[in-house]
Tab-separated table of C-alpha atoms in Angstrom:
chain	number	residue	atom	x	y	z
Y	1	MET	CA	-64.627	-31.208	33.728
Y	2	PHE	CA	-66.014	-33.330	30.872
Y	3	THR	CA	-69.120	-35.380	30.083
Y	4	GLY	CA	-67.711	-38.468	28.351
Y	5	ILE	CA	-69.445	-37.611	25.078
Y	6	ILE	CA	-66.731	-37.737	22.421
Y	7	GLU	CA	-66.612	-34.698	20.181
Y	8	THR	CA	-64.169	-35.928	17.550
Y	9	THR	CA	-61.055	-38.028	17.097
Y	10	GLY	CA	-57.481	-36.957	16.512
Y	11	THR	CA	-54.460	-38.655	14.972
Y	12	ILE	CA	-50.988	-38.737	16.534
Y	13	GLU	CA	-48.602	-37.135	14.035
Y	14	ALA	CA	-45.401	-36.856	16.077
Y	15	ILE	CA	-44.048	-37.935	19.467
Y	16	GLU	CA	-41.216	-36.181	21.292
Y	17	LYS	CA	-39.584	-37.394	24.520
Y	18	LYS	CA	-38.370	-34.635	26.828
Y	19	GLY	CA	-36.685	-36.106	29.900
Y	20	THR	CA	-39.384	-38.089	31.705
Y	21	ASN	CA	-42.131	-36.266	29.798
Y	22	VAL	CA	-43.599	-37.162	26.415
Y	23	SER	CA	-45.139	-34.609	24.042
Y	24	PHE	CA	-47.648	-35.493	21.344
Y	25	TRP	CA	-48.575	-33.525	18.224
Y	26	ILE	CA	-52.166	-34.375	17.333
Y	27	ALA	CA	-54.091	-33.441	14.197
Y	28	SER	CA	-57.864	-33.111	14.544
Y	29	PRO	CA	-60.838	-31.213	13.099
Y	30	VAL	CA	-60.905	-28.963	16.183
Y	31	SER	CA	-57.172	-28.378	16.681
Y	32	ASN	CA	-57.229	-24.901	15.122
Y	33	GLU	CA	-60.098	-23.931	17.450
Y	34	LEU	CA	-58.102	-24.786	20.563
Y	35	LYS	CA	-56.240	-22.256	22.651
Y	36	VAL	CA	-52.996	-22.568	24.575
Y	37	ASP	CA	-53.671	-23.518	28.239
Y	38	GLN	CA	-57.025	-25.094	27.322
Y	39	SER	CA	-57.857	-28.472	28.898
Y	40	VAL	CA	-58.851	-31.206	26.467
Y	41	SER	CA	-59.661	-34.860	27.115
Y	42	HIS	CA	-57.563	-37.263	25.024
Y	43	ASP	CA	-58.733	-40.880	25.462
Y	44	GLY	CA	-60.089	-39.752	28.818
Y	45	VAL	CA	-56.866	-38.045	29.943
Y	46	CYS	CA	-57.100	-34.329	30.705
Y	47	LEU	CA	-54.111	-32.691	28.974
Y	48	THR	CA	-53.212	-29.028	28.533
Y	49	VAL	CA	-52.790	-27.576	25.053
Y	50	GLU	CA	-49.268	-26.145	24.748
Y	51	ALA	CA	-49.203	-25.087	21.090
Y	52	VAL	CA	-51.501	-24.915	18.058
Y	53	GLN	CA	-50.366	-24.782	14.440
Y	54	ASN	CA	-51.322	-26.137	11.015
Y	55	ASN	CA	-54.483	-27.984	12.086
Y	56	ARG	CA	-52.706	-29.749	14.917
Y	57	HIS	CA	-51.953	-29.158	18.579
Y	58	CYS	CA	-49.357	-30.249	21.110
Y	59	VAL	CA	-49.899	-31.717	24.586
Y	60	THR	CA	-47.420	-33.135	27.097
Y	61	ALA	CA	-47.846	-35.987	29.558
Y	62	ILE	CA	-45.697	-36.102	32.686
Y	63	GLU	CA	-44.320	-39.242	34.331
Y	64	GLU	CA	-47.276	-39.598	36.743
Y	65	THR	CA	-49.758	-39.531	33.842
Y	66	LEU	CA	-47.693	-41.933	31.761
Y	67	SER	CA	-47.534	-44.435	34.630
Y	68	LYS	CA	-51.326	-44.627	35.084
Y	69	THR	CA	-52.559	-44.513	31.489
Y	70	ASN	CA	-52.008	-46.162	28.120
Y	71	LEU	CA	-50.272	-43.118	26.618
Y	72	LEU	CA	-46.925	-44.909	26.334
Y	73	SER	CA	-48.597	-47.265	23.854
Y	74	TRP	CA	-49.547	-44.360	21.564
Y	75	GLN	CA	-47.673	-44.412	18.267
Y	76	LYS	CA	-47.687	-42.331	15.120
Y	77	ASN	CA	-51.139	-42.627	13.452
Y	78	THR	CA	-52.821	-43.804	16.672
Y	79	GLN	CA	-56.410	-42.532	16.782
Y	80	VAL	CA	-57.492	-40.881	20.055
Y	81	ASN	CA	-60.892	-39.759	21.308
Y	82	MET	CA	-61.213	-36.045	22.049
Y	83	GLU	CA	-63.611	-33.887	24.046
Y	84	ARG	CA	-63.281	-30.241	24.933
Y	85	CYS	CA	-64.175	-29.211	28.480
Y	86	LEU	CA	-67.769	-28.905	29.609
Y	87	GLN	CA	-69.625	-25.616	29.222
Y	88	MET	CA	-71.792	-25.161	32.293
Y	89	ASN	CA	-74.656	-23.698	30.252
Y	90	GLY	CA	-75.145	-26.927	28.309
Y	91	ARG	CA	-76.762	-30.326	28.860
Y	92	ILE	CA	-74.744	-33.120	30.431
Y	93	ASP	CA	-75.475	-36.018	28.099
Y	94	GLY	CA	-73.029	-38.450	29.709
Y	95	HIS	CA	-71.840	-38.124	33.310
Y	96	LEU	CA	-69.403	-35.873	35.167
Y	97	VAL	CA	-65.866	-36.827	34.127
Y	98	GLN	CA	-62.717	-35.208	35.521
Y	99	GLY	CA	-60.221	-36.485	32.973
Y	100	HIS	CA	-58.183	-37.920	35.853
Y	101	VAL	CA	-57.593	-41.537	34.844
Y	102	ASP	CA	-57.591	-44.001	37.764
Y	103	ALA	CA	-56.031	-46.994	36.037
Y	104	THR	CA	-56.042	-49.001	32.840
Y	105	ALA	CA	-58.421	-51.824	31.944
Y	106	SER	CA	-57.849	-54.766	29.636
Y	107	CYS	CA	-60.409	-55.886	27.070
Y	108	ILE	CA	-60.928	-59.619	27.549
Y	109	GLU	CA	-63.891	-60.195	25.244
Y	110	VAL	CA	-65.640	-58.562	22.288
Y	111	GLU	CA	-68.997	-59.778	21.020
Y	112	GLN	CA	-70.751	-58.367	17.980
Y	113	LYS	CA	-74.495	-58.251	18.356
Y	114	GLU	CA	-77.128	-57.416	15.760
Y	115	GLY	CA	-76.677	-53.658	15.742
Y	116	SER	CA	-74.279	-53.199	18.669
Y	117	TRP	CA	-71.071	-54.452	20.266
Y	118	GLU	CA	-70.491	-55.739	23.790
Y	119	TYR	CA	-67.078	-55.505	25.435
Y	120	ARG	CA	-65.901	-57.090	28.667
Y	121	PHE	CA	-63.106	-55.334	30.523
Y	122	GLN	CA	-60.992	-56.512	33.427
Y	123	VAL	CA	-59.779	-54.023	36.046
Y	124	PRO	CA	-57.335	-54.260	38.976
Y	125	ALA	CA	-59.053	-55.899	41.953
Y	126	GLU	CA	-58.630	-52.846	44.205
Y	127	PHE	CA	-61.131	-50.916	42.075
Y	128	THR	CA	-63.970	-53.449	42.055
Y	129	HIS	CA	-65.943	-51.606	44.761
Y	130	LEU	CA	-66.263	-48.606	42.427
Y	131	ILE	CA	-68.209	-50.548	39.784
Y	132	ILE	CA	-71.977	-50.855	40.160
Y	133	GLU	CA	-74.659	-52.368	37.931
Y	134	LYS	CA	-76.075	-49.740	35.560
Y	135	GLY	CA	-73.548	-47.217	36.878
Y	136	SER	CA	-71.303	-45.043	34.727
Y	137	VAL	CA	-67.687	-45.585	33.781
Y	138	CYS	CA	-65.399	-43.656	31.440
Y	139	LEU	CA	-63.341	-45.737	28.988
Y	140	ASN	CA	-60.889	-43.872	26.754
Y	141	GLY	CA	-62.948	-40.782	27.510
Y	142	ILE	CA	-66.290	-42.382	26.580
Y	143	SER	CA	-69.163	-42.364	29.067
Y	144	LEU	CA	-70.602	-45.891	29.117
Y	145	THR	CA	-73.073	-47.842	31.257
Y	146	VAL	CA	-71.860	-50.900	33.168
Y	147	PHE	CA	-73.677	-54.235	33.270
Y	148	ASP	CA	-73.041	-57.955	33.909
Y	149	ILE	CA	-70.494	-57.329	36.668
Y	150	LYS	CA	-68.229	-60.171	37.774
Y	151	PHE	CA	-65.645	-59.878	40.563
Y	152	ASN	CA	-63.181	-57.670	38.681
Y	153	SER	CA	-64.713	-57.430	35.236
Y	154	PHE	CA	-67.756	-55.862	33.638
Y	155	LYS	CA	-69.448	-55.354	30.295
Y	156	VAL	CA	-70.375	-52.252	28.336
Y	157	ALA	CA	-72.493	-52.016	25.184
Y	158	VAL	CA	-71.578	-49.717	22.311
Y	159	ILE	CA	-74.069	-48.433	19.768
Y	160	PRO	CA	-73.149	-47.999	16.075
Y	161	TYR	CA	-72.731	-44.210	16.335
Y	162	THR	CA	-70.228	-44.487	19.176
Y	163	TYR	CA	-68.460	-47.381	17.465
Y	164	THR	CA	-68.065	-45.392	14.244
Y	165	HIS	CA	-67.131	-42.027	15.770
Y	166	THR	CA	-64.623	-43.181	18.427
Y	167	ASN	CA	-61.656	-45.504	18.636
Y	168	MET	CA	-63.811	-48.285	20.127
Y	169	GLN	CA	-63.787	-49.727	16.620
Y	170	HIS	CA	-60.090	-50.516	17.173
Y	171	VAL	CA	-60.535	-52.135	20.597
Y	172	LYS	CA	-60.099	-55.903	20.535
Y	173	LYS	CA	-59.184	-58.662	22.983
Y	174	GLY	CA	-55.984	-57.594	24.736
Y	175	THR	CA	-56.380	-53.853	24.084
Y	176	ILE	CA	-55.530	-51.667	27.081
Y	177	VAL	CA	-57.786	-48.650	27.659
Y	178	ASN	CA	-57.855	-45.792	30.162
Y	179	ILE	CA	-60.525	-45.986	32.833
Y	180	GLU	CA	-61.955	-43.352	35.157
Y	181	PHE	CA	-64.514	-44.407	37.730
Y	182	ASP	CA	-67.486	-42.263	38.746
Y	183	VAL	CA	-66.179	-39.417	40.927
Y	184	ILE	CA	-69.276	-39.529	43.171
Y	185	GLY	CA	-68.612	-43.198	43.898
Y	186	LYS	CA	-64.976	-42.424	44.697
Y	187	TYR	CA	-65.941	-39.729	47.214
Y	188	LEU	CA	-68.468	-42.050	48.877
Y	189	ALA	CA	-65.906	-44.848	49.064
Y	190	ARG	CA	-63.357	-42.499	50.635
Y	191	PHE	CA	-65.921	-41.190	53.135
Y	192	ARG	CA	-66.739	-44.746	54.185
Y	193	GLU	CA	-63.045	-45.603	54.429
Y	194	VAL	CA	-62.313	-42.669	56.734
Y	195	PHE	CA	-65.517	-42.314	58.759
Y	196	GLY	CA	-67.322	-45.623	58.430
Y	197	LYS	CA	-65.306	-47.814	60.804
Y	198	PRO	CA	-66.945	-48.286	64.228
Y	199	GLY	CA	-64.468	-47.621	66.990
Y	200	SER	CA	-62.345	-45.174	65.023
Y	201	PRO	CA	-61.999	-41.625	66.447
Y	202	GLU	CA	-63.578	-40.208	63.289
Y	203	TYR	CA	-66.558	-42.581	63.616
Y	204	ASN	CA	-67.022	-41.835	67.314
Y	205	ASN	CA	-66.896	-38.089	66.700
Y	206	MET	CA	-69.463	-38.431	63.938
Y	207	VAL	CA	-71.969	-40.321	66.104
């Protein structure tokens, strides 16, 4: 479990394809502090540390992960956002993030304001019911607040600190990012899907 508050960034140093899997060697300021089997969020994707050496660590993405994220677009020198898992004795400054990416979103607009940046992202239509005004969304592992919702697009605002300390500074029109919707919203949507239809056996048993 994560919070969407980025701890640091890492740089892809090497990529190795192993059958349908892809392994990434990533150098970061915290790599030497990681342990094998530890879960770490990389651009919002929860990946397991497999090896640590020389200020870098290795993680592997399986076919299912590769099909739902932007990891296949990672190249040598790509910068990725990193967050180690949540400690339950600390404050949750963002929102509860699983590191289980739902889909990818496309940046369709970037606007520089006086002191901040606004981005508009487009998502697949089947996820529009999971986006609410002033709700939370996780983009490339970053907890951000949604506003100005259209049918299948929304805006987020990024402050200078986040812009400087994450890879949002590299996001431009056409950039594909990983997106995870609020897990509470997903559970509520599933509950309504299963139990919220009048006439269904589940609905009748509930009432």
